[in-house]
């Protein structure tokens, strides 16, 4: 465990305890610079490091990063191989930073799809950081929300057939219990970089009431300044979770959300 200090900015409104990010635009960042796409992924690691460290230092509870989707296996095999190599290196090289910042790593997705060496290093880093009590960094790897829901339904049916689950008792809480990581709270804020207005099969169950923030900046350029913009924007939102807010401050009345 490190001796890092937590300093939470006061932005005059609520702070997003749980943040999720769709890290998009690595390829475009590289192409704009006439570089190979994979160099955008490499530069993206520097953003992962900076955003993880910044979030940990602000006392964020969980940061979930969409690092590789189930659909990403369709990319050309040299790009997939490069990403798996980056992931394996990341798992080894980031260990000191994770420990210094008291960060606990947890991965979600169909992790058995990953190459054996990546999976081995990942499990070792999860094990090493298990006792860290600061921020939880969740990496979504070979992750797809429809796959997660399909996996959950299959396990629920198996338990129902064996008598371990009463179909009549199924409610939101019991469905959640079958998701990959039921303990981590739902994201308060979902950020997407590189300007696209879509969710791309990410945490569909968990983001039901998340606030969305889309940044035009490509992921390799998304750093502290851009993160603070997203957090400041969140602080001005009014969350109602489908209910009513009778006392919305006048200066925030234009930002009422459903
Ligand atoms: C989207 O950019 C990004 C990805 C598919 C992978 C994200 C991976 C990283 C940031 C690096 C690896 C991370 C870890 C934690 C090991 P894109 O290629 O779709 O960009 P484009 O839309 O501009 O083509």
mmCIF file of C-alpha atoms and ligand atoms in Angstrom:
data_model
loop_
_atom_site.group_PDB
_atom_site.id
_atom_site.type_symbol
_atom_site.label_atom_id
_atom_site.label_comp_id
_atom_site.label_asym_id
_atom_site.label_seq_id
_atom_site.Cartn_x
_atom_site.Cartn_y
_atom_site.Cartn_z
ATOM 1 C CA UNK A 1 0.000 0.000 0.000
ATOM 2 C CA UNK A 2 1.370 3.455 -0.902
ATOM 3 C CA UNK A 3 1.233 6.599 1.225
ATOM 4 C CA UNK A 4 -0.587 8.617 -1.391
ATOM 5 C CA UNK A 5 -2.836 11.504 -0.327
ATOM 6 C CA UNK A 6 -6.406 11.897 -1.481
ATOM 7 C CA UNK A 7 -7.424 15.393 -2.544
ATOM 8 C CA UNK A 8 -10.921 15.749 -3.866
ATOM 9 C CA UNK A 9 -11.648 18.903 -5.893
ATOM 10 C CA UNK A 10 -14.601 21.018 -4.766
ATOM 11 C CA UNK A 11 -16.567 21.779 -7.895
ATOM 12 C CA UNK A 12 -19.680 22.953 -6.115
ATOM 13 C CA UNK A 13 -21.726 19.831 -6.843
ATOM 14 C CA UNK A 14 -21.727 16.052 -6.583
ATOM 15 C CA UNK A 15 -18.560 14.096 -7.302
ATOM 16 C CA UNK A 16 -18.694 10.992 -9.561
ATOM 17 C CA UNK A 17 -17.610 8.203 -7.201
ATOM 18 C CA UNK A 18 -17.716 5.613 -9.978
ATOM 19 C CA UNK A 19 -16.468 6.454 -13.447
ATOM 20 C CA UNK A 20 -16.424 4.364 -16.634
ATOM 21 C CA UNK A 21 -14.661 5.291 -19.879
ATOM 22 C CA UNK A 22 -15.001 4.128 -23.477
ATOM 23 C CA UNK A 23 -11.451 4.850 -24.660
ATOM 24 C CA UNK A 24 -11.954 5.589 -28.355
ATOM 25 C CA UNK A 25 -9.899 7.280 -31.060
ATOM 26 C CA UNK A 26 -6.474 5.664 -30.731
ATOM 27 C CA UNK A 27 -6.463 4.838 -34.452
ATOM 28 C CA UNK A 28 -7.568 8.336 -35.483
ATOM 29 C CA UNK A 29 -4.957 9.934 -33.219
ATOM 30 C CA UNK A 30 -2.242 7.911 -34.987
ATOM 31 C CA UNK A 31 -3.626 8.395 -38.501
ATOM 32 C CA UNK A 32 -3.726 12.194 -38.027
ATOM 33 C CA UNK A 33 0.005 12.007 -37.326
ATOM 34 C CA UNK A 34 0.680 9.634 -40.224
ATOM 35 C CA UNK A 35 1.634 6.926 -37.736
ATOM 36 C CA UNK A 36 0.554 3.284 -37.691
ATOM 37 C CA UNK A 37 -2.738 2.733 -35.837
ATOM 38 C CA UNK A 38 -1.085 0.551 -33.223
ATOM 39 C CA UNK A 39 1.085 3.472 -32.108
ATOM 40 C CA UNK A 40 -2.152 5.140 -31.037
ATOM 41 C CA UNK A 41 -2.810 2.182 -28.750
ATOM 42 C CA UNK A 42 0.710 2.486 -27.329
ATOM 43 C CA UNK A 43 0.198 6.196 -26.622
ATOM 44 C CA UNK A 44 -3.178 5.292 -25.106
ATOM 45 C CA UNK A 45 -1.341 3.501 -22.310
ATOM 46 C CA UNK A 46 0.099 6.843 -21.143
ATOM 47 C CA UNK A 47 -3.468 8.173 -20.839
ATOM 48 C CA UNK A 48 -4.530 5.040 -18.956
ATOM 49 C CA UNK A 49 -1.689 5.650 -16.488
ATOM 50 C CA UNK A 50 -2.419 9.379 -16.047
ATOM 51 C CA UNK A 51 -6.199 8.982 -15.714
ATOM 52 C CA UNK A 52 -5.834 6.053 -13.290
ATOM 53 C CA UNK A 53 -3.411 8.012 -11.104
ATOM 54 C CA UNK A 54 -5.533 11.178 -11.183
ATOM 55 C CA UNK A 55 -8.721 9.294 -10.321
ATOM 56 C CA UNK A 56 -6.975 7.456 -7.483
ATOM 57 C CA UNK A 57 -5.630 10.745 -6.104
ATOM 58 C CA UNK A 58 -9.141 12.242 -6.120
ATOM 59 C CA UNK A 59 -10.562 9.281 -4.202
ATOM 60 C CA UNK A 60 -12.677 7.855 -7.027
ATOM 61 C CA UNK A 61 -14.179 4.549 -5.833
ATOM 62 C CA UNK A 62 -14.020 2.708 -9.144
ATOM 63 C CA UNK A 63 -12.717 3.427 -12.627
ATOM 64 C CA UNK A 64 -13.828 1.009 -15.349
ATOM 65 C CA UNK A 65 -11.972 1.163 -18.679
ATOM 66 C CA UNK A 66 -13.209 -0.499 -21.881
ATOM 67 C CA UNK A 67 -9.872 -1.878 -23.074
ATOM 68 C CA UNK A 68 -10.930 -4.661 -25.474
ATOM 69 C CA UNK A 69 -14.421 -5.670 -26.568
ATOM 70 C CA UNK A 70 -15.664 -9.090 -27.701
ATOM 71 C CA UNK A 71 -16.151 -7.431 -31.088
ATOM 72 C CA UNK A 72 -12.493 -6.276 -31.187
ATOM 73 C CA UNK A 73 -11.391 -9.873 -31.964
ATOM 74 C CA UNK A 74 -12.631 -9.113 -35.518
ATOM 75 C CA UNK A 75 -9.774 -6.624 -36.069
ATOM 76 C CA UNK A 76 -6.768 -7.632 -38.215
ATOM 77 C CA UNK A 77 -4.682 -10.199 -36.337
ATOM 78 C CA UNK A 78 -1.491 -8.034 -36.161
ATOM 79 C CA UNK A 79 -3.517 -5.324 -34.343
ATOM 80 C CA UNK A 80 -5.074 -7.889 -31.980
ATOM 81 C CA UNK A 81 -1.624 -9.377 -31.283
ATOM 82 C CA UNK A 82 -0.217 -5.898 -30.595
ATOM 83 C CA UNK A 83 -3.043 -5.097 -28.177
ATOM 84 C CA UNK A 84 -2.526 -8.408 -26.326
ATOM 85 C CA UNK A 85 1.209 -7.690 -26.093
ATOM 86 C CA UNK A 86 0.465 -4.203 -24.722
ATOM 87 C CA UNK A 87 -1.936 -5.717 -22.210
ATOM 88 C CA UNK A 88 0.659 -8.248 -21.042
ATOM 89 C CA UNK A 89 3.317 -5.517 -20.684
ATOM 90 C CA UNK A 90 0.824 -3.254 -18.910
ATOM 91 C CA UNK A 91 0.073 -5.957 -16.340
ATOM 92 C CA UNK A 92 3.759 -6.217 -15.429
ATOM 93 C CA UNK A 93 4.941 -2.609 -15.819
ATOM 94 C CA UNK A 94 2.060 -0.928 -13.996
ATOM 95 C CA UNK A 95 2.444 -2.985 -10.822
ATOM 96 C CA UNK A 96 4.575 -0.368 -8.986
ATOM 97 C CA UNK A 97 2.206 2.471 -10.004
ATOM 98 C CA UNK A 98 -0.841 0.492 -8.879
ATOM 99 C CA UNK A 99 0.799 -0.316 -5.547
ATOM 100 C CA UNK A 100 2.010 3.282 -4.967
ATOM 101 C CA UNK A 101 -1.514 4.561 -5.588
ATOM 102 C CA UNK A 102 -3.217 1.863 -3.481
ATOM 103 C CA UNK A 103 -5.205 0.721 -6.550
ATOM 104 C CA UNK A 104 -6.867 -2.681 -6.710
ATOM 105 C CA UNK A 105 -7.089 -4.235 -10.187
ATOM 106 C CA UNK A 106 -10.055 -6.327 -11.247
ATOM 107 C CA UNK A 107 -10.848 -7.516 -14.767
ATOM 108 C CA UNK A 108 -14.260 -8.249 -16.268
ATOM 109 C CA UNK A 109 -15.150 -10.044 -19.486
ATOM 110 C CA UNK A 110 -14.571 -13.425 -21.051
ATOM 111 C CA UNK A 111 -11.053 -13.552 -19.681
ATOM 112 C CA UNK A 112 -10.503 -17.165 -20.780
ATOM 113 C CA UNK A 113 -10.435 -15.853 -24.380
ATOM 114 C CA UNK A 114 -7.173 -13.995 -23.643
ATOM 115 C CA UNK A 115 -3.752 -15.464 -24.534
ATOM 116 C CA UNK A 116 -2.325 -17.573 -21.692
ATOM 117 C CA UNK A 117 0.577 -15.212 -20.904
ATOM 118 C CA UNK A 118 -1.715 -12.148 -20.720
ATOM 119 C CA UNK A 119 -4.131 -14.018 -18.463
ATOM 120 C CA UNK A 120 -1.314 -15.235 -16.199
ATOM 121 C CA UNK A 121 0.119 -11.697 -15.696
ATOM 122 C CA UNK A 122 -3.375 -10.298 -15.220
ATOM 123 C CA UNK A 123 -4.196 -12.824 -12.489
ATOM 124 C CA UNK A 124 -0.863 -12.096 -10.809
ATOM 125 C CA UNK A 125 -1.560 -8.342 -10.789
ATOM 126 C CA UNK A 126 -5.090 -8.909 -9.463
ATOM 127 C CA UNK A 127 -3.606 -11.073 -6.708
ATOM 128 C CA UNK A 128 -0.818 -8.580 -5.893
ATOM 129 C CA UNK A 129 -3.258 -5.653 -5.603
ATOM 130 C CA UNK A 130 -6.107 -7.562 -3.903
ATOM 131 C CA UNK A 131 -5.381 -6.002 -0.483
ATOM 132 C CA UNK A 132 -5.199 -2.412 -1.747
ATOM 133 C CA UNK A 133 -7.981 -0.380 -0.188
ATOM 134 C CA UNK A 134 -7.994 2.609 -2.531
ATOM 135 C CA UNK A 135 -9.576 2.881 -5.956
ATOM 136 C CA UNK A 136 -10.696 -0.195 -7.872
ATOM 137 C CA UNK A 137 -9.446 -0.166 -11.474
ATOM 138 C CA UNK A 138 -11.624 -2.451 -13.578
ATOM 139 C CA UNK A 139 -10.452 -3.360 -17.038
ATOM 140 C CA UNK A 140 -13.094 -4.695 -19.395
ATOM 141 C CA UNK A 141 -11.332 -7.269 -21.592
ATOM 142 C CA UNK A 142 -12.996 -9.462 -24.205
ATOM 143 C CA UNK A 143 -16.047 -7.742 -22.770
ATOM 144 C CA UNK A 144 -19.470 -7.289 -24.313
ATOM 145 C CA UNK A 145 -22.577 -6.370 -22.397
ATOM 146 C CA UNK A 146 -24.847 -8.718 -24.361
ATOM 147 C CA UNK A 147 -22.325 -11.508 -23.760
ATOM 148 C CA UNK A 148 -22.328 -10.663 -20.034
ATOM 149 C CA UNK A 149 -26.131 -10.793 -19.928
ATOM 150 C CA UNK A 150 -26.174 -14.041 -21.948
ATOM 151 C CA UNK A 151 -23.621 -15.596 -19.578
ATOM 152 C CA UNK A 152 -25.715 -14.472 -16.598
ATOM 153 C CA UNK A 153 -28.969 -15.879 -18.021
ATOM 154 C CA UNK A 154 -27.291 -19.218 -18.814
ATOM 155 C CA UNK A 155 -25.992 -19.543 -15.235
ATOM 156 C CA UNK A 156 -29.361 -18.519 -13.818
ATOM 157 C CA UNK A 157 -31.126 -21.179 -15.894
ATOM 158 C CA UNK A 158 -28.616 -23.807 -14.759
ATOM 159 C CA UNK A 159 -29.247 -22.848 -11.126
ATOM 160 C CA UNK A 160 -33.011 -22.817 -11.660
ATOM 161 C CA UNK A 161 -32.938 -26.314 -13.178
ATOM 162 C CA UNK A 162 -30.812 -27.645 -10.310
ATOM 163 C CA UNK A 163 -33.144 -26.042 -7.747
ATOM 164 C CA UNK A 164 -30.640 -23.455 -6.465
ATOM 165 C CA UNK A 165 -32.653 -20.496 -7.804
ATOM 166 C CA UNK A 166 -36.412 -19.999 -7.540
ATOM 167 C CA UNK A 167 -37.585 -18.309 -10.799
ATOM 168 C CA UNK A 168 -40.327 -16.534 -8.833
ATOM 169 C CA UNK A 169 -37.694 -14.831 -6.681
ATOM 170 C CA UNK A 170 -35.806 -13.250 -9.612
ATOM 171 C CA UNK A 171 -35.563 -9.487 -9.295
ATOM 172 C CA UNK A 172 -33.042 -6.765 -10.167
ATOM 173 C CA UNK A 173 -30.786 -7.652 -7.247
ATOM 174 C CA UNK A 174 -30.640 -11.352 -8.124
ATOM 175 C CA UNK A 175 -29.908 -10.551 -11.791
ATOM 176 C CA UNK A 176 -27.081 -8.256 -10.687
ATOM 177 C CA UNK A 177 -25.640 -11.082 -8.587
ATOM 178 C CA UNK A 178 -25.028 -13.063 -11.789
ATOM 179 C CA UNK A 179 -23.144 -10.272 -13.605
ATOM 180 C CA UNK A 180 -19.337 -10.472 -13.873
ATOM 181 C CA UNK A 181 -18.635 -8.124 -10.936
ATOM 182 C CA UNK A 182 -21.736 -7.502 -8.827
ATOM 183 C CA UNK A 183 -19.851 -5.755 -6.000
ATOM 184 C CA UNK A 184 -18.638 -2.686 -7.889
ATOM 185 C CA UNK A 185 -21.283 0.081 -7.868
ATOM 186 C CA UNK A 186 -22.790 1.269 -11.157
ATOM 187 C CA UNK A 187 -20.978 4.111 -12.920
ATOM 188 C CA UNK A 188 -22.179 7.585 -11.969
ATOM 189 C CA UNK A 189 -20.424 9.041 -14.980
ATOM 190 C CA UNK A 190 -19.737 7.405 -18.356
ATOM 191 C CA UNK A 191 -17.180 9.195 -20.508
ATOM 192 C CA UNK A 192 -16.593 8.439 -24.189
ATOM 193 C CA UNK A 193 -13.684 9.980 -26.068
ATOM 194 C CA UNK A 194 -13.307 10.832 -29.778
ATOM 195 C CA UNK A 195 -16.767 12.270 -30.250
ATOM 196 C CA UNK A 196 -18.911 9.257 -31.167
ATOM 197 C CA UNK A 197 -22.399 9.250 -29.626
ATOM 198 C CA UNK A 198 -22.786 5.540 -28.916
ATOM 199 C CA UNK A 199 -22.470 2.984 -26.129
ATOM 200 C CA UNK A 200 -20.877 0.123 -28.122
ATOM 201 C CA UNK A 201 -22.202 -2.763 -25.996
ATOM 202 C CA UNK A 202 -20.596 -1.443 -22.776
ATOM 203 C CA UNK A 203 -22.156 -2.054 -19.329
ATOM 204 C CA UNK A 204 -25.736 -1.840 -20.649
ATOM 205 C CA UNK A 205 -27.266 -2.988 -17.353
ATOM 206 C CA UNK A 206 -24.973 -0.904 -15.177
ATOM 207 C CA UNK A 207 -25.287 2.453 -17.010
ATOM 208 C CA UNK A 208 -29.088 2.653 -16.812
ATOM 209 C CA UNK A 209 -28.831 5.877 -14.815
ATOM 210 C CA UNK A 210 -25.269 6.992 -15.529
ATOM 211 C CA UNK A 211 -24.629 10.541 -16.665
ATOM 212 C CA UNK A 212 -22.989 10.669 -20.105
ATOM 213 C CA UNK A 213 -20.113 12.895 -21.178
ATOM 214 C CA UNK A 214 -18.669 12.769 -24.687
ATOM 215 C CA UNK A 215 -15.306 14.409 -25.305
ATOM 216 C CA UNK A 216 -14.123 15.252 -28.836
ATOM 217 C CA UNK A 217 -10.546 14.522 -27.800
ATOM 218 C CA UNK A 218 -9.026 11.188 -28.914
ATOM 219 C CA UNK A 219 -8.047 8.868 -26.057
ATOM 220 C CA UNK A 220 -4.235 9.373 -26.302
ATOM 221 C CA UNK A 221 -4.831 13.104 -25.676
ATOM 222 C CA UNK A 222 -7.400 12.646 -22.932
ATOM 223 C CA UNK A 223 -5.485 13.683 -19.821
ATOM 224 C CA UNK A 224 -6.003 15.473 -16.497
ATOM 225 C CA UNK A 225 -7.472 18.655 -18.011
ATOM 226 C CA UNK A 226 -10.087 16.741 -20.020
ATOM 227 C CA UNK A 227 -10.934 14.522 -17.031
ATOM 228 C CA UNK A 228 -11.511 17.612 -14.873
ATOM 229 C CA UNK A 229 -13.846 19.049 -17.542
ATOM 230 C CA UNK A 230 -15.913 15.863 -17.423
ATOM 231 C CA UNK A 231 -16.011 15.878 -13.615
ATOM 232 C CA UNK A 232 -16.939 19.580 -13.525
ATOM 233 C CA UNK A 233 -19.745 18.913 -16.018
ATOM 234 C CA UNK A 234 -21.017 16.057 -13.816
ATOM 235 C CA UNK A 235 -21.019 18.368 -10.780
ATOM 236 C CA UNK A 236 -23.567 20.573 -12.601
ATOM 237 C CA UNK A 237 -25.953 17.719 -13.403
ATOM 238 C CA UNK A 238 -29.090 16.988 -11.409
ATOM 239 C CA UNK A 239 -29.861 13.271 -11.133
ATOM 240 C CA UNK A 240 -33.434 12.223 -10.550
ATOM 241 C CA UNK A 241 -33.395 8.459 -11.215
ATOM 242 C CA UNK A 242 -36.837 8.763 -12.766
ATOM 243 C CA UNK A 243 -38.242 10.677 -9.799
ATOM 244 C CA UNK A 244 -38.813 14.392 -9.268
ATOM 245 C CA UNK A 245 -36.514 17.015 -7.870
ATOM 246 C CA UNK A 246 -38.505 19.844 -6.382
ATOM 247 C CA UNK A 247 -35.603 21.990 -5.287
ATOM 248 C CA UNK A 248 -33.329 22.166 -8.349
ATOM 249 C CA UNK A 249 -31.131 25.240 -7.871
ATOM 250 C CA UNK A 250 -32.036 27.909 -10.487
ATOM 251 C CA UNK A 251 -28.506 27.902 -11.961
ATOM 252 C CA UNK A 252 -28.824 24.168 -12.694
ATOM 253 C CA UNK A 253 -32.418 24.164 -13.896
ATOM 254 C CA UNK A 254 -31.383 23.925 -17.564
ATOM 255 C CA UNK A 255 -29.495 20.712 -16.883
ATOM 256 C CA UNK A 256 -32.319 18.635 -15.448
ATOM 257 C CA UNK A 257 -32.036 15.058 -16.548
ATOM 258 C CA UNK A 258 -34.508 12.179 -16.619
HETATM 259 C C1 LIG B 1 -10.349 2.300 -29.521
HETATM 260 O O1 LIG B 1 -9.594 2.989 -30.448
HETATM 261 C C2 LIG B 1 -9.500 1.668 -28.541
HETATM 262 C C3 LIG B 1 -9.349 0.310 -28.420
HETATM 263 C C4 LIG B 1 -10.032 -0.655 -29.274
HETATM 264 C C5 LIG B 1 -8.476 -0.277 -27.412
HETATM 265 C C6 LIG B 1 -8.169 0.565 -26.215
HETATM 266 C C7 LIG B 1 -6.826 0.192 -25.777
HETATM 267 C C8 LIG B 1 -5.926 0.966 -25.177
HETATM 268 C C9 LIG B 1 -6.190 2.340 -24.708
HETATM 269 C C10 LIG B 1 -4.584 0.461 -24.944
HETATM 270 C C11 LIG B 1 -4.548 -0.821 -24.198
HETATM 271 C C12 LIG B 1 -5.062 -0.645 -22.822
HETATM 272 C C13 LIG B 1 -4.686 -1.395 -21.786
HETATM 273 C C14 LIG B 1 -5.240 -1.116 -20.449
HETATM 274 C C15 LIG B 1 -3.704 -2.488 -21.908
HETATM 275 P P1 LIG B 1 -9.803 2.661 -31.977
HETATM 276 O O2 LIG B 1 -8.682 1.820 -32.432
HETATM 277 O O3 LIG B 1 -11.154 2.084 -32.205
HETATM 278 O O4 LIG B 1 -9.712 4.112 -32.583
HETATM 279 P P2 LIG B 1 -10.403 4.623 -33.930
HETATM 280 O O5 LIG B 1 -11.894 4.585 -33.702
HETATM 281 O O6 LIG B 1 -9.872 6.012 -34.063
HETATM 282 O O7 LIG B 1 -9.963 3.714 -35.024
#
